[in-house]
Short mmCIF file of C-alpha atoms in Angstrom, two decimals:
data_model
loop_
_atom_site.label_atom_id
_atom_site.label_comp_id
_atom_site.label_asym_id
_atom_site.label_seq_id
_atom_site.Cartn_x
_atom_site.Cartn_y
_atom_site.Cartn_z
CA MET A 1 254.82 276.38 61.51
CA CYS A 2 254.75 278.23 64.84
CA SER A 3 256.23 281.68 65.05
CA GLY A 4 258.88 282.57 67.60
CA PHE A 5 256.32 284.49 69.62
CA GLU A 6 253.99 281.47 69.80
CA MET A 7 256.84 279.16 70.90
CA VAL A 8 257.84 281.51 73.68
CA HIS A 9 254.20 281.93 74.67
CA ASN A 10 253.63 278.15 74.87
CA ALA A 11 256.83 277.66 76.87
CA MET A 12 255.63 280.22 79.38
CA ARG A 13 252.23 278.55 79.73
CA ARG A 14 253.46 274.99 80.42
CA PRO A 15 254.90 275.64 83.88
CA LYS A 16 251.56 277.08 84.95
CA GLN A 17 249.78 273.88 83.92
CA ASN A 18 252.35 271.72 85.78
CA ASN A 19 252.08 273.87 88.87
CA GLY A 20 248.34 273.42 88.83
CA ASN A 21 248.65 269.63 88.60
CA LEU A 22 251.27 269.59 91.37
CA SER A 23 249.07 271.71 93.63
CA ALA A 24 246.13 269.38 93.06
CA LEU A 25 248.32 266.35 93.83
CA ILE A 26 249.59 267.90 97.07
CA LEU A 27 246.02 268.75 98.07
CA ILE A 28 244.89 265.15 97.49
CA VAL A 29 247.82 263.78 99.51
CA LEU A 30 247.03 266.10 102.41
CA ILE A 31 243.37 265.11 102.40
CA ILE A 32 244.23 261.39 102.36
CA GLY A 33 246.78 261.93 105.14
CA GLN A 34 244.22 263.69 107.31
CA ILE A 35 241.71 260.89 106.77
CA THR A 36 244.34 258.24 107.60
CA VAL A 37 245.43 260.01 110.77
CA LYS A 38 241.82 260.47 111.81
CA ASP A 39 241.01 256.78 111.29
CA THR A 40 244.06 255.56 113.23
CA HIS A 41 243.69 257.98 116.12
CA GLY A 42 243.73 256.22 119.48
CA LEU A 43 245.67 253.13 118.35
CA LEU A 44 249.00 254.30 119.75
CA LEU A 45 248.44 252.82 123.22
CA PHE A 46 247.47 249.25 123.97
CA PRO A 47 245.65 247.67 126.93
CA ALA A 48 247.81 246.87 129.94
CA SER A 49 249.88 243.64 129.77
CA THR A 50 249.60 243.52 125.96
CA SER A 51 252.66 241.96 124.38
CA LEU A 52 253.89 241.02 120.92
CA GLN A 53 254.95 237.38 120.84
CA VAL A 54 257.26 235.88 118.21
CA THR A 55 257.67 232.09 118.29
CA SER A 56 260.11 230.01 116.24
CA SER A 57 261.61 226.53 116.40
CA ILE A 58 264.74 224.73 115.21
CA SER A 59 265.02 221.02 114.44
CA ILE A 60 268.58 219.60 114.46
CA PRO A 61 269.35 216.02 113.36
CA LEU A 62 271.64 214.19 115.79
CA ASP A 63 274.59 212.23 114.43
CA LEU A 64 274.04 208.86 116.11
CA PRO A 65 275.45 205.47 115.04
CA THR A 66 271.96 204.04 114.58
CA ARG A 67 269.52 203.72 111.70
CA THR A 68 266.86 205.58 113.62
CA LYS A 69 266.77 209.29 112.89
CA VAL A 70 266.73 211.39 116.04
CA PHE A 71 266.08 215.12 115.98
CA MET A 72 266.51 217.70 118.70
CA ASP A 73 263.74 220.28 118.56
CA MET A 74 264.07 223.62 120.29
CA GLY A 75 261.42 226.29 120.56
CA PHE A 76 262.16 229.96 121.08
CA GLN A 77 259.74 232.60 122.23
CA MET A 78 260.30 236.35 122.31
CA ASN A 79 257.87 238.69 124.04
CA TYR A 80 257.82 242.44 123.64
CA ASN A 81 255.71 244.55 125.97
CA LEU A 82 253.67 247.06 123.97
CA PRO A 83 253.22 250.61 125.33
CA ASN A 84 250.15 251.22 127.46
CA LEU A 85 251.18 254.56 128.98
CA LEU A 86 252.39 257.79 127.43
CA SER A 87 255.37 257.69 129.78
CA SER A 88 256.67 254.70 127.81
CA PHE A 89 257.72 257.08 125.01
CA TYR A 90 259.66 259.51 127.18
CA ASN A 91 262.90 259.28 129.11
CA SER A 92 262.71 260.36 132.72
CA THR A 93 264.15 263.81 133.38
CA ILE A 94 267.33 263.98 135.43
CA TRP A 95 265.89 266.77 137.59
CA ALA A 96 262.78 264.83 138.64
CA ASP A 97 261.98 265.09 142.33
CA GLU A 98 261.98 262.20 144.79
CA LEU A 99 258.22 261.70 144.60
CA SER A 100 258.24 261.21 140.83
CA ARG A 101 261.21 258.84 141.07
CA ARG A 102 259.44 256.82 143.72
CA SER A 103 256.25 256.55 141.66
CA LYS A 104 258.30 255.57 138.61
CA ARG A 105 260.02 252.78 140.57
CA GLN A 106 256.65 251.53 141.79
CA LEU A 107 255.30 251.56 138.23
CA ASN A 108 258.31 249.66 136.88
CA SER A 109 258.03 247.15 139.73
CA GLN A 110 254.38 246.52 138.93
CA MET A 111 255.11 246.10 135.23
CA ASP A 112 258.06 243.76 135.87
CA SER A 113 256.10 241.57 138.28
CA ALA A 114 253.19 241.17 135.87
CA LEU A 115 253.64 237.94 133.91
CA HIS A 116 252.00 237.13 130.65
CA PRO A 117 249.31 234.44 131.07
CA SER A 118 251.38 232.02 128.95
CA ASP A 119 254.63 232.60 130.87
CA ILE A 120 255.95 230.08 133.39
CA THR A 121 258.41 230.55 136.23
CA ALA A 122 261.72 228.76 136.60
CA GLY A 123 260.27 226.68 139.43
CA GLU A 124 257.41 225.51 137.24
CA LEU A 125 259.88 224.66 134.47
CA TYR A 126 262.05 222.62 136.81
CA VAL A 127 259.03 220.78 138.22
CA GLY A 128 258.01 219.87 134.67
CA LEU A 129 261.52 218.63 133.88
CA GLU A 130 261.56 216.56 137.08
CA HIS A 131 258.27 214.91 136.13
CA MET A 132 259.61 214.23 132.64
CA LEU A 133 262.70 212.53 134.09
CA GLU A 134 260.50 210.37 136.32
CA ASN A 135 258.40 209.37 133.31
CA TYR A 136 261.58 208.14 131.61
CA GLY A 137 262.59 206.11 134.67
CA TYR A 138 265.10 208.52 136.23
CA HIS A 139 265.01 209.92 139.74
CA ARG A 140 263.85 213.50 139.97
CA SER A 141 267.11 214.48 141.70
CA CYS A 142 268.88 213.85 138.39
CA LEU A 143 267.97 217.40 137.41
CA LEU A 144 269.81 218.70 140.47
CA ARG A 145 272.77 216.50 139.64
CA SER A 146 272.71 217.82 136.07
CA VAL A 147 272.91 221.38 137.38
CA CYS A 148 275.84 220.31 139.56
CA GLU A 149 277.66 218.41 136.79
CA LEU A 150 277.27 221.25 134.30
CA SER A 151 278.69 223.71 136.81
CA LEU A 152 281.59 221.31 137.44
CA HIS A 153 282.25 220.57 133.74
CA PRO A 154 280.76 223.38 131.60
CA PHE A 155 280.55 223.15 127.83
CA ALA A 156 283.36 224.68 125.79
CA GLU A 157 282.59 228.13 124.42
CA ASP A 158 283.59 227.09 120.88
CA HIS A 159 281.39 223.97 120.90
CA ILE A 160 280.18 222.86 117.48
CA TYR A 161 276.57 222.93 118.75
CA GLY A 162 277.00 226.36 120.28
CA LEU A 163 273.33 227.31 120.23
CA VAL A 164 272.23 223.99 121.74
CA THR A 165 274.80 224.10 124.52
CA GLN A 166 274.01 227.74 125.29
CA VAL A 167 270.33 226.93 125.75
CA ILE A 168 271.16 223.95 127.98
CA THR A 169 273.60 226.05 130.00
CA PHE A 170 271.04 228.80 130.47
CA LEU A 171 268.32 226.39 131.61
CA LEU A 172 270.59 224.49 134.01
CA THR A 173 272.35 227.51 135.51
CA PRO A 174 269.98 229.12 138.03
CA SER A 175 272.37 232.00 138.73
CA GLN A 176 272.12 233.19 135.11
CA HIS A 177 268.41 233.96 135.17
CA GLU A 178 265.92 235.50 137.58
CA GLY A 179 262.97 233.40 136.58
CA PHE A 180 261.91 232.10 139.98
CA GLY A 181 258.60 233.31 141.34
CA VAL A 182 258.02 235.08 144.63
CA GLY A 183 256.93 231.89 146.41
CA GLU A 184 259.76 229.74 144.99
CA GLN A 185 262.62 230.89 147.23
CA LEU A 186 263.13 227.40 148.71
CA TYR A 187 263.24 225.88 145.23
CA ARG A 188 265.70 228.54 144.15
CA ASP A 189 267.99 227.86 147.12
CA ILE A 190 268.02 224.12 146.38
CA TYR A 191 269.05 224.57 142.74
CA GLU A 192 271.55 227.34 143.42
CA ARG A 193 273.07 225.05 146.06
CA ALA A 194 273.48 222.32 143.42
CA GLU A 195 275.21 224.82 141.14
CA GLN A 196 277.49 225.91 143.98
CA ILE A 197 278.54 222.32 144.75
CA GLY A 198 279.73 221.82 141.19
CA PHE A 199 281.35 225.25 140.97
CA LEU A 200 283.43 224.51 144.09
CA GLY A 201 284.56 221.15 142.67
CA GLY A 202 282.35 218.94 144.81
CA ASP A 203 281.28 215.36 144.11
CA CYS A 204 277.90 215.61 142.39
CA GLN A 205 277.26 211.88 142.54
CA SER A 206 277.76 211.81 146.31
CA ALA A 207 275.62 214.91 146.74
CA TYR A 208 272.72 213.25 144.88
CA PRO A 209 273.11 209.47 145.34
CA SER A 210 269.53 208.70 144.25
CA CYS A 211 270.47 209.67 140.68
CA GLU A 212 272.47 206.89 139.05
CA MET A 213 272.80 208.49 135.61
CA ASP A 214 274.96 211.45 134.62
CA ILE A 215 272.59 213.05 132.12
CA VAL A 216 274.98 215.88 131.25
CA ASN A 217 277.63 213.34 130.27
CA LEU A 218 275.05 211.57 128.10
CA VAL A 219 274.09 214.84 126.40
CA THR A 220 277.77 215.64 125.86
CA ARG A 221 278.22 212.37 123.98
CA ILE A 222 275.25 213.15 121.76
CA VAL A 223 276.25 216.69 120.82
CA ARG A 224 280.02 216.23 120.82
#
């Protein structure tokens, strides 16, 4: 049996042993942390025009009175520009002089005008849609008429296929996006003109007589 003196002596020794183990653990953590920081040094910045791309898709079955199953597939792509300059991590100071503000605007303009190699402009998208319509037997002006008809009769905000109609509205409303390239001003004027005709209550069929099919009306029947 241990005496009272031995019990007190052992109780006084235990904290010293724990402190030693804790000190050793802290030392090991610090050494590992220094090694980790040393190995990852220089990975904070990325090469210019580097972006993180997240791609997803949704497949929606359409309720049609036929035995054939028809699905509407939509792909979504999100791009995030990764930092390539230290200035990306700092907010501009409110007391910056005119020269620094001018250089910052030039830098932002250069970054905004730089497209990812896989990106396409709105003009290229519309050209592709026009070719697709022609492959299905429609006149290419049907895309312009669709822009006009959608501006004349927009989808309801509480539509049951809200996500689908929002994507269609975004694609066929040139005034909602700034996706046209520098050399596509004429193309932009043509499509914004089609949107304006519908917005002002014009006759879309008379404006584009070569298109005999109201595609927006057809889509409305499918997703109603």
